[in-house]
């Protein structure tokens, strides 16, 4: 199917995009890489009257070093994020997770910010952002910016803290230089969305886990941070048995979906197995 007809504008500044959002209200929709929005429009699950293309706003693209954090522009493509040397050095968990997103074609068009704003619970960028304590910079009407912590950004299924008349401009990722990282994604076929995945990053000191950060993909309506497990991992030897014991409760209290790929209990089992693998690999390389 082809999408219903819509008017289109491609502003070159964030302020212009915000003005168009204000002018067209709920009839307007932002488009980034179009990799999630276009299928929705083609299926006519959504039929905005006005589409605002962020693709010509150069200020929304790129990765820069800001001291203790890396700043990733919302319109930076998955392909750029996956290969960026700063991200590989200071936030390896993000590089590793983004490399598992879809295929090269989708990664060349799809954007880091678009995927986070879309907030698909099976998407692969939310859990690493949550695990690393990312902050989301949102442009408001009137020219202001507000910053939302990862823990408050993901609100519900396909719902974030970004208001209807706002847009995500950049994602600030605290540096985790020297931390081991691994994204363990379970799929049935190549290039599938995650059935379950686990993002883990670990600071190891001489064979012991000094600090760990763990988050789960597709184990609920939003990415989930496994803070209790992180506490249990602290100070443990980086061995398979010790990690298995520490992560055994990782699925407690989760509400994973049930579908043709597996029921909720199967996903809870996967979460335990994948967390053990992700943490062990992150801790021992
Ligand atoms: C075949 C296929 C396979 C895929 N497989 C995976 C996968 O395995 N893992 C995975 O994580 N993803 C997967 N994706 C999705 C991919 O990651 C998309 O790139 C992503 O979900 C959306 O990014 P986008 O830039 O294309 O956003 P768009 O599709 O353009 O926009 C998505 C939504 O976000 C909103 N939006 C976009 N940018 C902003 C902004 N700056 N501020 C506020 N709102 C904004 C839009 O209005 C829209 O509602 C797949 C997509 C396809 C087509």
Short mmCIF file of C-alpha atoms and ligand atoms in Angstrom, two decimals:
data_model
loop_
_atom_site.label_atom_id
_atom_site.label_comp_id
_atom_site.label_asym_id
_atom_site.label_seq_id
_atom_site.Cartn_x
_atom_site.Cartn_y
_atom_site.Cartn_z
CA UNK A 1 0.00 0.00 0.00
CA UNK A 2 1.13 3.58 -0.48
CA UNK A 3 0.71 6.09 2.36
CA UNK A 4 -2.23 8.51 2.44
CA UNK A 5 -1.32 11.90 0.95
CA UNK A 6 0.47 14.36 3.23
CA UNK A 7 2.16 17.73 3.00
CA UNK A 8 5.89 17.79 3.59
CA UNK A 9 8.55 20.20 4.84
CA UNK A 10 12.29 19.78 5.39
CA UNK A 11 13.44 22.53 7.79
CA UNK A 12 17.13 23.21 8.29
CA UNK A 13 17.03 24.24 11.96
CA UNK A 14 15.54 22.82 15.16
CA UNK A 15 13.62 26.08 15.73
CA UNK A 16 11.93 25.80 12.32
CA UNK A 17 10.99 22.18 13.03
CA UNK A 18 9.51 23.19 16.40
CA UNK A 19 7.53 26.01 14.75
CA UNK A 20 6.08 23.55 12.22
CA UNK A 21 5.15 21.16 15.06
CA UNK A 22 3.37 24.00 16.86
CA UNK A 23 1.59 25.12 13.70
CA UNK A 24 0.30 21.69 12.64
CA UNK A 25 -0.32 20.19 16.09
CA UNK A 26 -1.53 16.60 16.18
CA UNK A 27 -1.76 16.49 12.36
CA UNK A 28 2.06 16.60 12.15
CA UNK A 29 4.62 13.81 12.41
CA UNK A 30 8.42 14.00 12.49
CA UNK A 31 10.36 11.71 10.19
CA UNK A 32 14.01 10.76 10.80
CA UNK A 33 15.32 7.72 8.87
CA UNK A 34 11.78 6.57 8.10
CA UNK A 35 12.64 2.94 8.87
CA UNK A 36 9.84 2.58 11.42
CA UNK A 37 7.55 5.42 10.37
CA UNK A 38 7.29 4.60 6.65
CA UNK A 39 6.06 1.02 7.22
CA UNK A 40 3.46 2.46 9.61
CA UNK A 41 2.34 5.00 6.99
CA UNK A 42 2.28 2.41 4.23
CA UNK A 43 0.06 0.15 6.32
CA UNK A 44 -2.06 3.26 7.03
CA UNK A 45 -1.80 2.63 10.76
CA UNK A 46 -1.11 6.37 10.95
CA UNK A 47 -2.03 9.06 8.42
CA UNK A 48 -0.49 12.41 9.40
CA UNK A 49 -1.47 15.37 7.24
CA UNK A 50 1.96 16.96 7.59
CA UNK A 51 5.37 15.26 7.69
CA UNK A 52 8.39 17.18 9.01
CA UNK A 53 11.67 15.72 7.74
CA UNK A 54 14.61 16.20 10.15
CA UNK A 55 17.13 15.02 7.54
CA UNK A 56 18.37 18.51 6.59
CA UNK A 57 19.13 19.69 10.11
CA UNK A 58 22.90 19.27 10.16
CA UNK A 59 23.10 20.26 13.85
CA UNK A 60 21.35 17.00 14.77
CA UNK A 61 24.07 14.81 13.26
CA UNK A 62 27.41 13.59 14.60
CA UNK A 63 29.26 12.36 17.66
CA UNK A 64 31.36 14.64 19.87
CA UNK A 65 33.43 14.38 23.02
CA UNK A 66 32.14 16.55 25.86
CA UNK A 67 34.54 15.68 28.66
CA UNK A 68 32.84 13.07 30.82
CA UNK A 69 30.24 12.20 28.20
CA UNK A 70 29.84 11.57 24.49
CA UNK A 71 27.12 13.53 22.74
CA UNK A 72 25.33 11.77 19.89
CA UNK A 73 23.08 13.84 17.64
CA UNK A 74 19.61 12.35 17.29
CA UNK A 75 19.93 12.13 13.47
CA UNK A 76 23.20 10.18 13.57
CA UNK A 77 22.65 6.95 11.66
CA UNK A 78 23.04 3.53 13.22
CA UNK A 79 25.86 2.89 10.70
CA UNK A 80 27.81 5.92 11.96
CA UNK A 81 27.22 5.03 15.62
CA UNK A 82 28.30 1.43 15.01
CA UNK A 83 31.64 2.48 13.52
CA UNK A 84 32.42 5.67 15.44
CA UNK A 85 35.84 5.39 17.17
CA UNK A 86 34.84 7.58 20.16
CA UNK A 87 31.81 5.39 20.86
CA UNK A 88 33.89 2.22 20.46
CA UNK A 89 36.43 3.56 22.97
CA UNK A 90 34.14 5.11 25.60
CA UNK A 91 30.76 3.39 25.20
CA UNK A 92 31.55 0.04 23.60
CA UNK A 93 28.19 -1.36 24.70
CA UNK A 94 26.43 1.02 22.30
CA UNK A 95 28.65 0.06 19.32
CA UNK A 96 28.10 -3.62 19.96
CA UNK A 97 24.33 -3.34 20.32
CA UNK A 98 23.84 -1.10 17.29
CA UNK A 99 25.78 -3.52 15.10
CA UNK A 100 22.98 -6.05 15.73
CA UNK A 101 20.22 -3.72 14.43
CA UNK A 102 18.63 -5.14 11.26
CA UNK A 103 20.84 -5.09 8.15
CA UNK A 104 23.26 -2.64 6.54
CA UNK A 105 20.50 -0.95 4.52
CA UNK A 106 18.39 -0.20 7.60
CA UNK A 107 21.46 0.90 9.58
CA UNK A 108 22.40 3.33 6.81
CA UNK A 109 18.99 5.05 6.93
CA UNK A 110 17.76 4.48 10.48
CA UNK A 111 18.92 6.89 13.17
CA UNK A 112 19.97 6.47 16.80
CA UNK A 113 17.53 9.17 17.97
CA UNK A 114 14.68 7.92 15.78
CA UNK A 115 14.98 4.43 17.22
CA UNK A 116 15.04 5.79 20.80
CA UNK A 117 12.06 8.08 20.13
CA UNK A 118 10.15 5.20 18.53
CA UNK A 119 10.71 3.14 21.72
CA UNK A 120 9.91 -0.28 20.32
CA UNK A 121 10.41 -2.66 23.29
CA UNK A 122 12.18 -5.12 20.95
CA UNK A 123 14.53 -2.40 19.66
CA UNK A 124 18.23 -2.78 20.41
CA UNK A 125 19.26 0.77 21.33
CA UNK A 126 17.15 1.37 24.46
CA UNK A 127 18.75 -1.17 26.79
CA UNK A 128 22.36 -0.03 26.19
CA UNK A 129 21.31 3.62 26.63
CA UNK A 130 19.58 2.70 29.89
CA UNK A 131 22.47 0.57 31.15
CA UNK A 132 24.96 3.38 30.55
CA UNK A 133 22.76 6.01 32.25
CA UNK A 134 22.29 8.08 29.08
CA UNK A 135 20.55 11.45 29.22
CA UNK A 136 18.14 12.66 26.57
CA UNK A 137 18.12 16.31 25.50
CA UNK A 138 14.68 17.42 24.32
CA UNK A 139 13.97 20.71 22.51
CA UNK A 140 10.86 22.43 23.82
CA UNK A 141 8.61 25.10 22.34
CA UNK A 142 10.00 28.56 23.13
CA UNK A 143 13.62 27.57 22.48
CA UNK A 144 14.38 25.80 25.79
CA UNK A 145 16.03 22.44 26.26
CA UNK A 146 15.34 19.92 29.01
CA UNK A 147 17.34 16.85 29.93
CA UNK A 148 15.67 13.58 30.87
CA UNK A 149 17.48 10.66 32.53
CA UNK A 150 17.22 7.27 30.82
CA UNK A 151 15.22 5.91 33.75
CA UNK A 152 12.47 8.49 33.08
CA UNK A 153 12.69 8.60 29.28
CA UNK A 154 11.00 5.27 28.45
CA UNK A 155 7.43 5.64 29.68
CA UNK A 156 5.49 2.76 28.12
CA UNK A 157 5.09 0.74 24.93
CA UNK A 158 6.15 3.10 22.07
CA UNK A 159 5.90 6.02 24.50
CA UNK A 160 8.69 8.29 25.75
CA UNK A 161 9.02 11.53 27.69
CA UNK A 162 9.14 13.51 24.39
CA UNK A 163 6.01 15.69 24.15
CA UNK A 164 3.93 15.94 20.95
CA UNK A 165 5.29 19.42 20.20
CA UNK A 166 8.92 18.60 21.15
CA UNK A 167 11.83 16.80 19.55
CA UNK A 168 14.83 14.83 20.69
CA UNK A 169 18.04 16.65 19.76
CA UNK A 170 20.86 14.65 21.34
CA UNK A 171 21.75 11.78 23.60
CA UNK A 172 24.49 12.23 26.21
CA UNK A 173 26.25 8.99 27.10
CA UNK A 174 28.53 9.01 30.17
CA UNK A 175 31.94 7.59 29.29
CA UNK A 176 32.66 4.06 30.45
CA UNK A 177 36.24 3.94 29.21
CA UNK A 178 37.98 0.62 29.83
CA UNK A 179 34.77 -1.21 30.73
CA UNK A 180 34.17 -4.55 28.99
CA UNK A 181 30.88 -4.74 27.11
CA UNK A 182 28.64 -7.26 25.43
CA UNK A 183 25.17 -7.28 23.86
CA UNK A 184 23.72 -10.79 23.74
CA UNK A 185 20.78 -10.89 21.32
CA UNK A 186 18.62 -13.96 20.83
CA UNK A 187 16.90 -14.35 17.45
CA UNK A 188 15.51 -17.29 15.47
CA UNK A 189 16.57 -16.01 12.07
CA UNK A 190 19.26 -13.57 10.96
CA UNK A 191 18.49 -9.83 11.18
CA UNK A 192 15.41 -10.33 13.33
CA UNK A 193 14.17 -8.03 16.09
CA UNK A 194 15.25 -9.24 19.53
CA UNK A 195 13.15 -12.03 21.03
CA UNK A 196 15.11 -11.14 24.17
CA UNK A 197 18.47 -9.42 24.47
CA UNK A 198 20.74 -8.34 27.31
CA UNK A 199 23.10 -5.38 27.44
CA UNK A 200 25.94 -5.70 29.95
CA UNK A 201 29.00 -3.63 30.70
CA UNK A 202 31.49 -4.48 33.41
CA UNK A 203 34.49 -2.88 35.09
CA UNK A 204 36.68 -5.77 36.13
CA UNK A 205 39.65 -5.56 38.51
CA UNK A 206 42.01 -8.53 38.49
CA UNK A 207 39.37 -11.18 37.82
CA UNK A 208 36.73 -9.59 40.08
CA UNK A 209 33.64 -7.65 38.98
CA UNK A 210 34.10 -4.20 40.49
CA UNK A 211 30.99 -2.68 38.86
CA UNK A 212 28.35 -3.94 36.43
CA UNK A 213 25.50 -2.36 34.52
CA UNK A 214 22.83 -4.58 33.00
CA UNK A 215 19.63 -3.87 31.05
CA UNK A 216 17.12 -6.09 29.28
CA UNK A 217 15.47 -5.77 25.84
CA UNK A 218 11.91 -7.03 25.22
CA UNK A 219 11.23 -8.20 28.76
CA UNK A 220 8.44 -5.66 29.25
CA UNK A 221 6.88 -2.57 27.70
CA UNK A 222 10.15 -0.63 28.08
CA UNK A 223 13.84 -1.53 28.43
CA UNK A 224 14.50 -2.66 32.01
CA UNK A 225 17.54 -1.97 34.19
CA UNK A 226 18.51 -4.95 36.36
CA UNK A 227 19.77 -2.96 39.36
CA UNK A 228 19.34 -5.79 41.91
CA UNK A 229 21.50 -8.06 39.76
CA UNK A 230 24.08 -5.30 39.34
CA UNK A 231 24.39 -5.15 43.15
CA UNK A 232 24.70 -8.94 43.40
CA UNK A 233 27.45 -8.97 40.77
CA UNK A 234 29.57 -6.38 42.57
CA UNK A 235 32.66 -7.99 44.14
CA UNK A 236 32.05 -11.45 42.63
CA UNK A 237 34.75 -13.36 40.79
CA UNK A 238 34.26 -13.15 37.03
CA UNK A 239 33.59 -16.87 36.68
CA UNK A 240 30.67 -18.66 35.06
CA UNK A 241 29.42 -20.24 38.30
CA UNK A 242 29.58 -17.03 40.33
CA UNK A 243 27.83 -15.05 37.59
CA UNK A 244 25.14 -17.73 37.07
CA UNK A 245 24.29 -17.53 40.76
CA UNK A 246 24.20 -13.71 40.81
CA UNK A 247 21.95 -13.35 37.76
CA UNK A 248 19.42 -16.10 38.60
CA UNK A 249 16.85 -13.53 39.73
CA UNK A 250 17.21 -11.26 36.68
CA UNK A 251 13.71 -12.06 35.31
CA UNK A 252 11.91 -11.65 38.66
CA UNK A 253 9.12 -9.10 38.45
CA UNK A 254 9.32 -8.73 34.65
CA UNK A 255 6.29 -8.93 32.33
CA UNK A 256 7.66 -10.14 29.01
CA UNK A 257 5.37 -10.43 25.98
CA UNK A 258 4.08 -13.78 24.68
CA UNK A 259 3.97 -14.35 20.92
CA UNK A 260 4.86 -16.94 18.27
CA UNK A 261 8.54 -16.62 19.20
CA UNK A 262 7.96 -17.73 22.79
CA UNK A 263 5.76 -17.39 25.86
CA UNK A 264 6.61 -15.32 28.91
CA UNK A 265 8.25 -18.19 30.83
CA UNK A 266 10.47 -19.02 27.87
CA UNK A 267 11.56 -15.38 27.72
CA UNK A 268 12.32 -15.38 31.46
CA UNK A 269 14.51 -18.45 30.91
CA UNK A 270 16.23 -16.69 28.01
CA UNK A 271 16.86 -13.59 30.14
CA UNK A 272 18.72 -15.67 32.76
CA UNK A 273 20.85 -17.49 30.17
CA UNK A 274 21.59 -14.40 28.09
CA UNK A 275 22.47 -12.29 31.15
CA UNK A 276 24.98 -14.91 32.29
CA UNK A 277 26.56 -14.96 28.83
CA UNK A 278 26.54 -11.17 28.43
CA UNK A 279 28.08 -10.48 31.84
CA UNK A 280 30.70 -13.24 31.51
CA UNK A 281 31.77 -11.99 28.07
CA UNK A 282 31.80 -8.36 29.23
CA UNK A 283 33.91 -9.29 32.28
CA UNK A 284 36.40 -11.59 30.59
CA UNK A 285 36.46 -10.28 27.02
C1 LIG B 1 13.38 -4.43 8.17
C2 LIG B 1 13.67 -3.71 9.45
C3 LIG B 1 14.30 -4.38 10.48
C4 LIG B 1 14.59 -3.73 11.68
N1 LIG B 1 15.23 -4.41 12.67
C5 LIG B 1 15.57 -3.79 13.81
C6 LIG B 1 16.30 -4.46 14.83
O1 LIG B 1 16.67 -5.63 14.72
N2 LIG B 1 16.59 -3.78 15.97
C7 LIG B 1 16.23 -2.46 16.14
O2 LIG B 1 16.54 -1.87 17.18
N3 LIG B 1 15.56 -1.78 15.18
C8 LIG B 1 15.23 -2.42 14.03
N4 LIG B 1 14.55 -1.72 13.04
C9 LIG B 1 14.16 -0.32 13.29
C10 LIG B 1 15.30 0.66 13.03
O3 LIG B 1 16.16 0.65 14.15
C11 LIG B 1 14.77 2.08 12.85
O4 LIG B 1 15.80 2.82 12.34
C12 LIG B 1 14.26 2.79 14.07
O5 LIG B 1 13.30 2.07 14.79
C13 LIG B 1 13.63 4.13 13.75
O6 LIG B 1 14.59 5.02 13.38
P1 LIG B 1 14.34 6.02 12.19
O7 LIG B 1 15.44 7.00 12.20
O8 LIG B 1 14.14 5.24 10.94
O9 LIG B 1 13.00 6.76 12.68
P2 LIG B 1 11.61 7.03 11.91
O10 LIG B 1 11.06 5.76 11.40
O11 LIG B 1 11.77 8.15 10.95
O12 LIG B 1 10.76 7.58 13.15
C14 LIG B 1 10.32 6.68 14.15
C15 LIG B 1 9.45 7.46 15.16
O13 LIG B 1 10.24 8.32 15.94
C16 LIG B 1 9.82 9.69 15.80
N5 LIG B 1 11.05 10.49 15.76
C17 LIG B 1 12.11 10.28 14.95
N6 LIG B 1 13.10 11.14 15.25
C18 LIG B 1 12.65 11.91 16.27
C19 LIG B 1 13.22 12.98 17.03
N7 LIG B 1 14.46 13.43 16.81
N8 LIG B 1 12.47 13.54 18.02
C20 LIG B 1 11.22 13.09 18.27
N9 LIG B 1 10.63 12.09 17.59
C21 LIG B 1 11.34 11.51 16.60
C22 LIG B 1 9.03 9.73 14.51
O14 LIG B 1 8.04 10.76 14.54
C23 LIG B 1 8.39 8.35 14.50
O15 LIG B 1 7.24 8.34 15.32
C24 LIG B 1 14.24 -2.36 11.85
C25 LIG B 1 13.61 -1.65 10.81
C26 LIG B 1 13.32 -2.33 9.61
C27 LIG B 1 12.68 -1.56 8.50
#
